[in-house]
């Protein structure tokens, strides 16, 4: 018995020395060491959905906000203690147990509008924040071609060179919004389409954009953003077969992200930010609805 206890305490002492040694060597990374041994298992993450950022009053409304409104949003989030993260951060949290900052939030911008380069990028740099852009492949191809023919022209969507410039900043993550499935049916199964035909069509469309991103940006997107929020039976099977790690819906609500729960990264909720509903009200609605699910906002934000 004495030998057993001696060995036990010797092992325990060795283990503690090992931990302290890692912390000492890590220096500034000591918090990462703590996170490894004492990491939280669950995160509550709101995702905000934007589309167009513009000064054109014709497009201000449900899916369009002014640059000044976006700047007010960033100021509010910063002052309220929110920390912007991107999809890879959520994936790392789930798959590898890597820590997230306090009060994580994701800002998504759909379609890949040229205003993302003109307004979004400078504001993110100014306020030291991150965002996710989900691009429509066909629109990027078409605007890249138009820009090549007339560099002085103004075009509604980003070009591949602009996307590469944006990506190089390291604060905007580029994701897949489909190559050409953004029409009325979106990425959904067509009325007279067989399950096999749908599977093949969606796979081919998403792969085309994946390949283009690899070619122009050096990496493939990890997340698919459902156009118009249309999800059909069989769509997730396509995503999983293609190696996507997550997907974004248009269903509103909080997201409860858990270590090891890879399934929980699919069909993530997003909350639209219209011009007549400031970010503070959007977030209040999210947390009030989350409270009905038993999520305590105050505890989450500690």
mmCIF file with all atom_site columns, N, CA, C and O in Angstrom, residues 46-48 76-77 80 82 105 252-254 271-273 277-292 295-298 301:
data_model
loop_
_atom_site.group_PDB
_atom_site.id
_atom_site.type_symbol
_atom_site.label_atom_id
_atom_site.label_alt_id
_atom_site.label_comp_id
_atom_site.label_asym_id
_atom_site.label_entity_id
_atom_site.label_seq_id
_atom_site.pdbx_PDB_ins_code
_atom_site.Cartn_x
_atom_site.Cartn_y
_atom_site.Cartn_z
_atom_site.occupancy
_atom_site.B_iso_or_equiv
_atom_site.pdbx_formal_charge
_atom_site.auth_seq_id
_atom_site.auth_comp_id
_atom_site.auth_asym_id
_atom_site.auth_atom_id
_atom_site.pdbx_PDB_model_num
ATOM 1   N N  . UNK A 1 46  ? -24.422 34.428 -31.219 1.00 0.00 ? 46  UNK A N  1
ATOM 2   C CA . UNK A 1 46  ? -25.336 35.058 -32.176 1.00 0.00 ? 46  UNK A CA 1
ATOM 3   C C  . UNK A 1 46  ? -24.625 35.294 -33.500 1.00 0.00 ? 46  UNK A C  1
ATOM 4   O O  . UNK A 1 46  ? -23.425 35.601 -33.520 1.00 0.00 ? 46  UNK A O  1
ATOM 5   N N  . UNK A 1 47  ? -25.339 35.127 -34.600 1.00 0.00 ? 47  UNK A N  1
ATOM 6   C CA . UNK A 1 47  ? -24.803 35.426 -35.925 1.00 0.00 ? 47  UNK A CA 1
ATOM 7   C C  . UNK A 1 47  ? -25.708 36.474 -36.572 1.00 0.00 ? 47  UNK A C  1
ATOM 8   O O  . UNK A 1 47  ? -26.924 36.279 -36.653 1.00 0.00 ? 47  UNK A O  1
ATOM 9   N N  . UNK A 1 48  ? -25.116 37.572 -37.011 1.00 0.00 ? 48  UNK A N  1
ATOM 10  C CA . UNK A 1 48  ? -25.870 38.663 -37.620 1.00 0.00 ? 48  UNK A CA 1
ATOM 11  C C  . UNK A 1 48  ? -25.701 38.600 -39.138 1.00 0.00 ? 48  UNK A C  1
ATOM 12  O O  . UNK A 1 48  ? -24.594 38.418 -39.641 1.00 0.00 ? 48  UNK A O  1
ATOM 13  N N  . UNK A 1 76  ? -21.107 49.786 -31.271 1.00 0.00 ? 76  UNK A N  1
ATOM 14  C CA . UNK A 1 76  ? -21.929 49.215 -30.200 1.00 0.00 ? 76  UNK A CA 1
ATOM 15  C C  . UNK A 1 76  ? -21.366 47.877 -29.743 1.00 0.00 ? 76  UNK A C  1
ATOM 16  O O  . UNK A 1 76  ? -21.268 47.607 -28.537 1.00 0.00 ? 76  UNK A O  1
ATOM 17  N N  . UNK A 1 77  ? -21.020 47.018 -30.694 1.00 0.00 ? 77  UNK A N  1
ATOM 18  C CA . UNK A 1 77  ? -20.489 45.704 -30.343 1.00 0.00 ? 77  UNK A CA 1
ATOM 19  C C  . UNK A 1 77  ? -19.197 45.831 -29.549 1.00 0.00 ? 77  UNK A C  1
ATOM 20  O O  . UNK A 1 77  ? -18.992 45.121 -28.563 1.00 0.00 ? 77  UNK A O  1
ATOM 21  N N  . UNK A 1 80  ? -19.920 47.081 -26.069 1.00 0.00 ? 80  UNK A N  1
ATOM 22  C CA . UNK A 1 80  ? -20.697 46.109 -25.291 1.00 0.00 ? 80  UNK A CA 1
ATOM 23  C C  . UNK A 1 80  ? -19.903 44.855 -24.952 1.00 0.00 ? 80  UNK A C  1
ATOM 24  O O  . UNK A 1 80  ? -20.438 43.938 -24.325 1.00 0.00 ? 80  UNK A O  1
ATOM 25  N N  . UNK A 1 82  ? -18.544 42.596 -27.083 1.00 0.00 ? 82  UNK A N  1
ATOM 26  C CA . UNK A 1 82  ? -18.600 41.471 -28.019 1.00 0.00 ? 82  UNK A CA 1
ATOM 27  C C  . UNK A 1 82  ? -17.273 41.342 -28.761 1.00 0.00 ? 82  UNK A C  1
ATOM 28  O O  . UNK A 1 82  ? -16.578 42.334 -28.995 1.00 0.00 ? 82  UNK A O  1
ATOM 29  N N  . UNK A 1 105 ? -19.314 36.665 -31.413 1.00 0.00 ? 105 UNK A N  1
ATOM 30  C CA . UNK A 1 105 ? -20.392 36.981 -32.348 1.00 0.00 ? 105 UNK A CA 1
ATOM 31  C C  . UNK A 1 105 ? -19.840 36.882 -33.760 1.00 0.00 ? 105 UNK A C  1
ATOM 32  O O  . UNK A 1 105 ? -18.666 37.185 -33.996 1.00 0.00 ? 105 UNK A O  1
ATOM 33  N N  . UNK A 1 252 ? -33.765 32.370 -37.603 1.00 0.00 ? 252 UNK A N  1
ATOM 34  C CA . UNK A 1 252 ? -33.243 33.249 -36.564 1.00 0.00 ? 252 UNK A CA 1
ATOM 35  C C  . UNK A 1 252 ? -33.155 32.552 -35.216 1.00 0.00 ? 252 UNK A C  1
ATOM 36  O O  . UNK A 1 252 ? -33.856 31.575 -34.961 1.00 0.00 ? 252 UNK A O  1
ATOM 37  N N  . UNK A 1 253 ? -32.270 33.076 -34.364 1.00 0.00 ? 253 UNK A N  1
ATOM 38  C CA . UNK A 1 253 ? -32.109 32.517 -33.025 1.00 0.00 ? 253 UNK A CA 1
ATOM 39  C C  . UNK A 1 253 ? -30.649 32.449 -32.617 1.00 0.00 ? 253 UNK A C  1
ATOM 40  O O  . UNK A 1 253 ? -29.747 32.736 -33.412 1.00 0.00 ? 253 UNK A O  1
ATOM 41  N N  . UNK A 1 254 ? -30.411 32.082 -31.387 1.00 0.00 ? 254 UNK A N  1
ATOM 42  C CA . UNK A 1 254 ? -29.059 31.910 -30.870 1.00 0.00 ? 254 UNK A CA 1
ATOM 43  C C  . UNK A 1 254 ? -28.510 30.562 -31.345 1.00 0.00 ? 254 UNK A C  1
ATOM 44  O O  . UNK A 1 254 ? -29.280 29.664 -31.710 1.00 0.00 ? 254 UNK A O  1
ATOM 45  N N  . UNK A 1 271 ? -29.445 36.083 -37.886 1.00 0.00 ? 271 UNK A N  1
ATOM 46  C CA . UNK A 1 271 ? -30.458 37.079 -37.562 1.00 0.00 ? 271 UNK A CA 1
ATOM 47  C C  . UNK A 1 271 ? -30.264 38.310 -38.435 1.00 0.00 ? 271 UNK A C  1
ATOM 48  O O  . UNK A 1 271 ? -29.223 38.967 -38.367 1.00 0.00 ? 271 UNK A O  1
ATOM 49  N N  . UNK A 1 272 ? -31.269 38.592 -39.258 1.00 0.00 ? 272 UNK A N  1
ATOM 50  C CA . UNK A 1 272 ? -31.163 39.688 -40.216 1.00 0.00 ? 272 UNK A CA 1
ATOM 51  C C  . UNK A 1 272 ? -31.085 41.040 -39.513 1.00 0.00 ? 272 UNK A C  1
ATOM 52  O O  . UNK A 1 272 ? -31.753 41.276 -38.503 1.00 0.00 ? 272 UNK A O  1
ATOM 53  N N  . UNK A 1 273 ? -30.286 41.947 -40.080 1.00 0.00 ? 273 UNK A N  1
ATOM 54  C CA . UNK A 1 273 ? -30.155 43.300 -39.553 1.00 0.00 ? 273 UNK A CA 1
ATOM 55  C C  . UNK A 1 273 ? -30.703 44.269 -40.609 1.00 0.00 ? 273 UNK A C  1
ATOM 56  O O  . UNK A 1 273 ? -29.975 44.725 -41.492 1.00 0.00 ? 273 UNK A O  1
ATOM 57  N N  . UNK A 1 277 ? -33.911 48.491 -37.783 1.00 0.00 ? 277 UNK A N  1
ATOM 58  C CA . UNK A 1 277 ? -33.798 47.754 -36.523 1.00 0.00 ? 277 UNK A CA 1
ATOM 59  C C  . UNK A 1 277 ? -32.332 47.727 -36.099 1.00 0.00 ? 277 UNK A C  1
ATOM 60  O O  . UNK A 1 277 ? -31.570 46.902 -36.576 1.00 0.00 ? 277 UNK A O  1
ATOM 61  N N  . UNK A 1 278 ? -31.929 48.623 -35.230 1.00 0.00 ? 278 UNK A N  1
ATOM 62  C CA . UNK A 1 278 ? -30.512 48.703 -34.847 1.00 0.00 ? 278 UNK A CA 1
ATOM 63  C C  . UNK A 1 278 ? -30.009 47.415 -34.223 1.00 0.00 ? 278 UNK A C  1
ATOM 64  O O  . UNK A 1 278 ? -30.785 46.599 -33.713 1.00 0.00 ? 278 UNK A O  1
ATOM 65  N N  . UNK A 1 279 ? -28.708 47.256 -34.251 1.00 0.00 ? 279 UNK A N  1
ATOM 66  C CA . UNK A 1 279 ? -28.084 46.023 -33.767 1.00 0.00 ? 279 UNK A CA 1
ATOM 67  C C  . UNK A 1 279 ? -28.450 45.737 -32.319 1.00 0.00 ? 279 UNK A C  1
ATOM 68  O O  . UNK A 1 279 ? -28.607 44.574 -31.923 1.00 0.00 ? 279 UNK A O  1
ATOM 69  N N  . UNK A 1 280 ? -28.597 46.778 -31.520 1.00 0.00 ? 280 UNK A N  1
ATOM 70  C CA . UNK A 1 280 ? -28.952 46.586 -30.112 1.00 0.00 ? 280 UNK A CA 1
ATOM 71  C C  . UNK A 1 280 ? -30.293 45.874 -29.984 1.00 0.00 ? 280 UNK A C  1
ATOM 72  O O  . UNK A 1 280 ? -30.454 44.958 -29.170 1.00 0.00 ? 280 UNK A O  1
ATOM 73  N N  . UNK A 1 281 ? -31.273 46.281 -30.804 1.00 0.00 ? 281 UNK A N  1
ATOM 74  C CA . UNK A 1 281 ? -32.595 45.649 -30.766 1.00 0.00 ? 281 UNK A CA 1
ATOM 75  C C  . UNK A 1 281 ? -32.529 44.225 -31.317 1.00 0.00 ? 281 UNK A C  1
ATOM 76  O O  . UNK A 1 281 ? -33.184 43.313 -30.794 1.00 0.00 ? 281 UNK A O  1
ATOM 77  N N  . UNK A 1 282 ? -31.734 44.020 -32.377 1.00 0.00 ? 282 UNK A N  1
ATOM 78  C CA . UNK A 1 282 ? -31.564 42.671 -32.933 1.00 0.00 ? 282 UNK A CA 1
ATOM 79  C C  . UNK A 1 282 ? -31.029 41.733 -31.860 1.00 0.00 ? 282 UNK A C  1
ATOM 80  O O  . UNK A 1 282 ? -31.540 40.622 -31.664 1.00 0.00 ? 282 UNK A O  1
ATOM 81  N N  . UNK A 1 283 ? -30.011 42.185 -31.148 1.00 0.00 ? 283 UNK A N  1
ATOM 82  C CA . UNK A 1 283 ? -29.402 41.350 -30.109 1.00 0.00 ? 283 UNK A CA 1
ATOM 83  C C  . UNK A 1 283 ? -30.345 41.147 -28.920 1.00 0.00 ? 283 UNK A C  1
ATOM 84  O O  . UNK A 1 283 ? -30.391 40.055 -28.350 1.00 0.00 ? 283 UNK A O  1
ATOM 85  N N  . UNK A 1 284 ? -31.087 42.176 -28.540 1.00 0.00 ? 284 UNK A N  1
ATOM 86  C CA . UNK A 1 284 ? -32.059 42.025 -27.454 1.00 0.00 ? 284 UNK A CA 1
ATOM 87  C C  . UNK A 1 284 ? -33.070 40.939 -27.795 1.00 0.00 ? 284 UNK A C  1
ATOM 88  O O  . UNK A 1 284 ? -33.415 40.100 -26.957 1.00 0.00 ? 284 UNK A O  1
ATOM 89  N N  . UNK A 1 285 ? -33.548 40.954 -29.032 1.00 0.00 ? 285 UNK A N  1
ATOM 90  C CA . UNK A 1 285 ? -34.520 39.938 -29.462 1.00 0.00 ? 285 UNK A CA 1
ATOM 91  C C  . UNK A 1 285 ? -33.903 38.547 -29.434 1.00 0.00 ? 285 UNK A C  1
ATOM 92  O O  . UNK A 1 285 ? -34.554 37.567 -29.030 1.00 0.00 ? 285 UNK A O  1
ATOM 93  N N  . UNK A 1 286 ? -32.657 38.440 -29.866 1.00 0.00 ? 286 UNK A N  1
ATOM 94  C CA . UNK A 1 286 ? -31.981 37.139 -29.859 1.00 0.00 ? 286 UNK A CA 1
ATOM 95  C C  . UNK A 1 286 ? -31.890 36.591 -28.437 1.00 0.00 ? 286 UNK A C  1
ATOM 96  O O  . UNK A 1 286 ? -32.240 35.436 -28.170 1.00 0.00 ? 286 UNK A O  1
ATOM 97  N N  . UNK A 1 287 ? -31.419 37.443 -27.514 1.00 0.00 ? 287 UNK A N  1
ATOM 98  C CA . UNK A 1 287 ? -31.212 36.968 -26.149 1.00 0.00 ? 287 UNK A CA 1
ATOM 99  C C  . UNK A 1 287 ? -32.533 36.737 -25.420 1.00 0.00 ? 287 UNK A C  1
ATOM 100 O O  . UNK A 1 287 ? -32.642 35.818 -24.598 1.00 0.00 ? 287 UNK A O  1
ATOM 101 N N  . UNK A 1 288 ? -33.539 37.538 -25.712 1.00 0.00 ? 288 UNK A N  1
ATOM 102 C CA . UNK A 1 288 ? -34.848 37.322 -25.083 1.00 0.00 ? 288 UNK A CA 1
ATOM 103 C C  . UNK A 1 288 ? -35.459 36.001 -25.531 1.00 0.00 ? 288 UNK A C  1
ATOM 104 O O  . UNK A 1 288 ? -36.060 35.270 -24.733 1.00 0.00 ? 288 UNK A O  1
ATOM 105 N N  . UNK A 1 289 ? -35.307 35.688 -26.815 1.00 0.00 ? 289 UNK A N  1
ATOM 106 C CA . UNK A 1 289 ? -35.801 34.401 -27.315 1.00 0.00 ? 289 UNK A CA 1
ATOM 107 C C  . UNK A 1 289 ? -34.966 33.245 -26.769 1.00 0.00 ? 289 UNK A C  1
ATOM 108 O O  . UNK A 1 289 ? -35.491 32.160 -26.501 1.00 0.00 ? 289 UNK A O  1
ATOM 109 N N  . UNK A 1 290 ? -33.660 33.496 -26.610 1.00 0.00 ? 290 UNK A N  1
ATOM 110 C CA . UNK A 1 290 ? -32.785 32.452 -26.067 1.00 0.00 ? 290 UNK A CA 1
ATOM 111 C C  . UNK A 1 290 ? -33.159 32.141 -24.621 1.00 0.00 ? 290 UNK A C  1
ATOM 112 O O  . UNK A 1 290 ? -33.049 30.994 -24.166 1.00 0.00 ? 290 UNK A O  1
ATOM 113 N N  . UNK A 1 291 ? -33.598 33.157 -23.904 1.00 0.00 ? 291 UNK A N  1
ATOM 114 C CA . UNK A 1 291 ? -33.976 32.969 -22.502 1.00 0.00 ? 291 UNK A CA 1
ATOM 115 C C  . UNK A 1 291 ? -35.113 31.956 -22.383 1.00 0.00 ? 291 UNK A C  1
ATOM 116 O O  . UNK A 1 291 ? -35.189 31.193 -21.415 1.00 0.00 ? 291 UNK A O  1
ATOM 117 N N  . UNK A 1 292 ? -35.998 31.953 -23.381 1.00 0.00 ? 292 UNK A N  1
ATOM 118 C CA . UNK A 1 292 ? -37.103 30.989 -23.383 1.00 0.00 ? 292 UNK A CA 1
ATOM 119 C C  . UNK A 1 292 ? -36.584 29.557 -23.528 1.00 0.00 ? 292 UNK A C  1
ATOM 120 O O  . UNK A 1 292 ? -37.277 28.610 -23.171 1.00 0.00 ? 292 UNK A O  1
ATOM 121 N N  . UNK A 1 295 ? -31.381 29.809 -21.818 1.00 0.00 ? 295 UNK A N  1
ATOM 122 C CA . UNK A 1 295 ? -30.065 30.410 -21.888 1.00 0.00 ? 295 UNK A CA 1
ATOM 123 C C  . UNK A 1 295 ? -30.072 31.709 -21.094 1.00 0.00 ? 295 UNK A C  1
ATOM 124 O O  . UNK A 1 295 ? -30.830 32.623 -21.393 1.00 0.00 ? 295 UNK A O  1
ATOM 125 N N  . UNK A 1 296 ? -29.243 31.793 -20.059 1.00 0.00 ? 296 UNK A N  1
ATOM 126 C CA . UNK A 1 296 ? -29.150 32.971 -19.199 1.00 0.00 ? 296 UNK A CA 1
ATOM 127 C C  . UNK A 1 296 ? -28.128 33.922 -19.797 1.00 0.00 ? 296 UNK A C  1
ATOM 128 O O  . UNK A 1 296 ? -26.934 33.646 -19.815 1.00 0.00 ? 296 UNK A O  1
ATOM 129 N N  . UNK A 1 297 ? -28.605 35.069 -20.293 1.00 0.00 ? 297 UNK A N  1
ATOM 130 C CA . UNK A 1 297 ? -27.729 36.025 -20.962 1.00 0.00 ? 297 UNK A CA 1
ATOM 131 C C  . UNK A 1 297 ? -26.618 36.524 -20.046 1.00 0.00 ? 297 UNK A C  1
ATOM 132 O O  . UNK A 1 297 ? -25.469 36.639 -20.450 1.00 0.00 ? 297 UNK A O  1
ATOM 133 N N  . UNK A 1 298 ? -26.951 36.818 -18.811 1.00 0.00 ? 298 UNK A N  1
ATOM 134 C CA . UNK A 1 298 ? -25.957 37.349 -17.880 1.00 0.00 ? 298 UNK A CA 1
ATOM 135 C C  . UNK A 1 298 ? -24.845 36.354 -17.617 1.00 0.00 ? 298 UNK A C  1
ATOM 136 O O  . UNK A 1 298 ? -23.669 36.712 -17.544 1.00 0.00 ? 298 UNK A O  1
ATOM 137 N N  . UNK A 1 301 ? -22.507 36.055 -20.609 1.00 0.00 ? 301 UNK A N  1
ATOM 138 C CA . UNK A 1 301 ? -21.639 37.208 -20.852 1.00 0.00 ? 301 UNK A CA 1
ATOM 139 C C  . UNK A 1 301 ? -20.647 37.457 -19.729 1.00 0.00 ? 301 UNK A C  1
ATOM 140 O O  . UNK A 1 301 ? -19.936 38.447 -19.715 1.00 0.00 ? 301 UNK A O  1
#
